[in-house]
Amino acid sequence: SKTISKCYVQVTGMTCASCVANIERNLRREDGIHSILVALMAGKAEVRYNPAVIRPAAIAELIRELGFGAAVMEHCGEGDGILELVVRGMTCASCVHKIESSLMKTRGVLYCSVALATNKAHIKYDPEAIGPRDVIQVIKDLGFTTSLVKKDRSASHLDHKQEIRQWKRSFVVSLVFCIPVMGLMIYMMVMDSQLSNSHAHHNMSSEEMEALHSSMVLEYQLLPGLSVMNFLSFLLCVPVQVFGGWHFYIQASRALRHNTANMDVLVVLATSIAFLYSSIILLVAMAERAKVNPVTFFDTPPMLFVFISLGRWLEHVAKGKTSEALARLISLQATEATIVTLGPDNVLLSEEQVDVELVQRGDIVRVVPGGKFPVDGRVIEGHSMVDESLITGEAMPVTKKPGSTVIAGSINQNGSLLISATHVGADTTLSQIVKLVEEAQTSKAPIQQFADKLSGYFVPFIVAVSVVTLFAWIVIGFVDFEIVEKYFLGYNRSISAAEVIVRFAFQASITVLCIACPCSLGLA
């Protein structure tokens, strides 16, 4: 008897269906090759051969001679089929044992486990020897009812609507509060420069007097130490910190729990510290009834949140676009198939409707005019035109006659066809495309991985730098107080030198943190 072995060959360089046909046609002629099946999207060929005549390496070499790249795949476990079933009617452990032992005795079943509590059976099988319908039949013969675990076809995991909504809201909230803060800030800067100019000349025009008055309104102290400007900034900053930064806080806390520092941690660190520091400095100023208004950083959080939430929002919109296309692709898959049994001379004996997941390789499937092809296959009987635009983009229907290949998801137009299934389930062209797009979405671009790695070092580095700044200025201050006096303008003469130094050092280190945070924008 001839023993038939099976090997998988990874084939690169195939561009279209004619490449597939070319490989299949040429290899079938070779001695010792029993059959060959090439999947275009997966880029692999499944070859059944007689090991006495030919070796897998020789088969790969034959494909190479045709002008493609080919390598024998060592681990061929991918050929295993996996089946998830719901089994009803089990009452006790002996039922479980009965099902498991019967299945394990069945030829082609590699592994099987049945859970009584969940009524589920998990079965691995060799698609060459046995198919899902046979497995279901075995369980039915034992007296139990069984059905497939329904797969979620809607592709809800690809839906980014929720994230898009959440980041959009985050962005809008931050923006609404950011504009007034920015306005106040720019206004103050312009006024300050005008005032410093006019002080230099000592002769003020009436416009400059007005400008002085209006900026005085902002500098006017509602309570001692609390200016209108700072109070307004504080009020505008709180909602941003809470609503705009909500998601960042959640993400950052998750990252910290796993001892990693990501972008969110930086954003949260800088904004929280800027906000808290500014608030505390205001309280201190109020407690001291300070004459000069303290320098606050209330403008930092809103601006940061605006930029970053805008970035996230756009990112999710882009992801959503790809996913939408993918969801459309998934929806093109047929859900049912009509399987027929043929007698001699291709006489129809019987036909039954089954779930697409239950179609086995080698099944004869009938596709009526207007119907979708449930699986990839080869036409056995019938002539028809088929619309394959979902894969090829070609609007003109393609003629199909016995021997032509058909693609799952394409639409049969005018004739009834009988096809023999060659690729089923996860091996169909459509499933492979979906899988490739999903993988492309989940994998990161190398530059993105690099940025993530960097920000892992970047966060601790910035924190370290700001701590160094803090201590450096404290040391400088105690060694040479005049430097601090020169740079720390408008401090209250009534407080001790030590306090001035600490305050200035703190201000310097906070500034480092706040400025380094938008650096993360650079990273992004």
Short mmCIF file of C-alpha atoms in Angstrom, two decimals, residues 20 27 48 87 116 119 139 174 187 194 217 236 269 303 309 314 348 358 385 431 437 461 464 475 493:
data_model
loop_
_atom_site.label_atom_id
_atom_site.label_comp_id
_atom_site.label_asym_id
_atom_site.label_seq_id
_atom_site.Cartn_x
_atom_site.Cartn_y
_atom_site.Cartn_z
CA VAL A 20 -1.87 29.46 -7.41
CA LEU A 27 3.27 20.10 -9.12
CA ARG A 48 0.24 15.17 0.09
CA VAL A 87 -23.80 19.64 24.63
CA LEU A 116 -20.30 19.36 32.80
CA ASN A 119 -22.18 22.10 29.02
CA ILE A 139 -22.25 12.75 20.20
CA SER A 174 -10.54 70.62 27.72
CA TYR A 187 -3.52 89.20 27.70
CA GLN A 194 3.48 97.26 27.60
CA VAL A 217 -8.52 94.40 37.32
CA LEU A 236 -11.28 77.00 34.72
CA LEU A 269 2.32 63.67 36.78
CA MET A 303 -3.30 73.04 27.25
CA SER A 309 -6.88 64.22 23.94
CA LEU A 314 -7.81 61.36 15.93
CA LEU A 348 -28.35 14.38 -6.46
CA LEU A 358 -19.80 22.68 9.75
CA MET A 385 -20.85 34.02 -13.95
CA SER A 431 -10.98 34.76 6.88
CA VAL A 437 -5.92 43.13 8.91
CA PHE A 461 14.55 60.34 33.96
CA ALA A 464 15.00 62.40 38.55
CA VAL A 475 22.26 73.82 47.94
CA ARG A 493 10.74 90.39 52.46
#
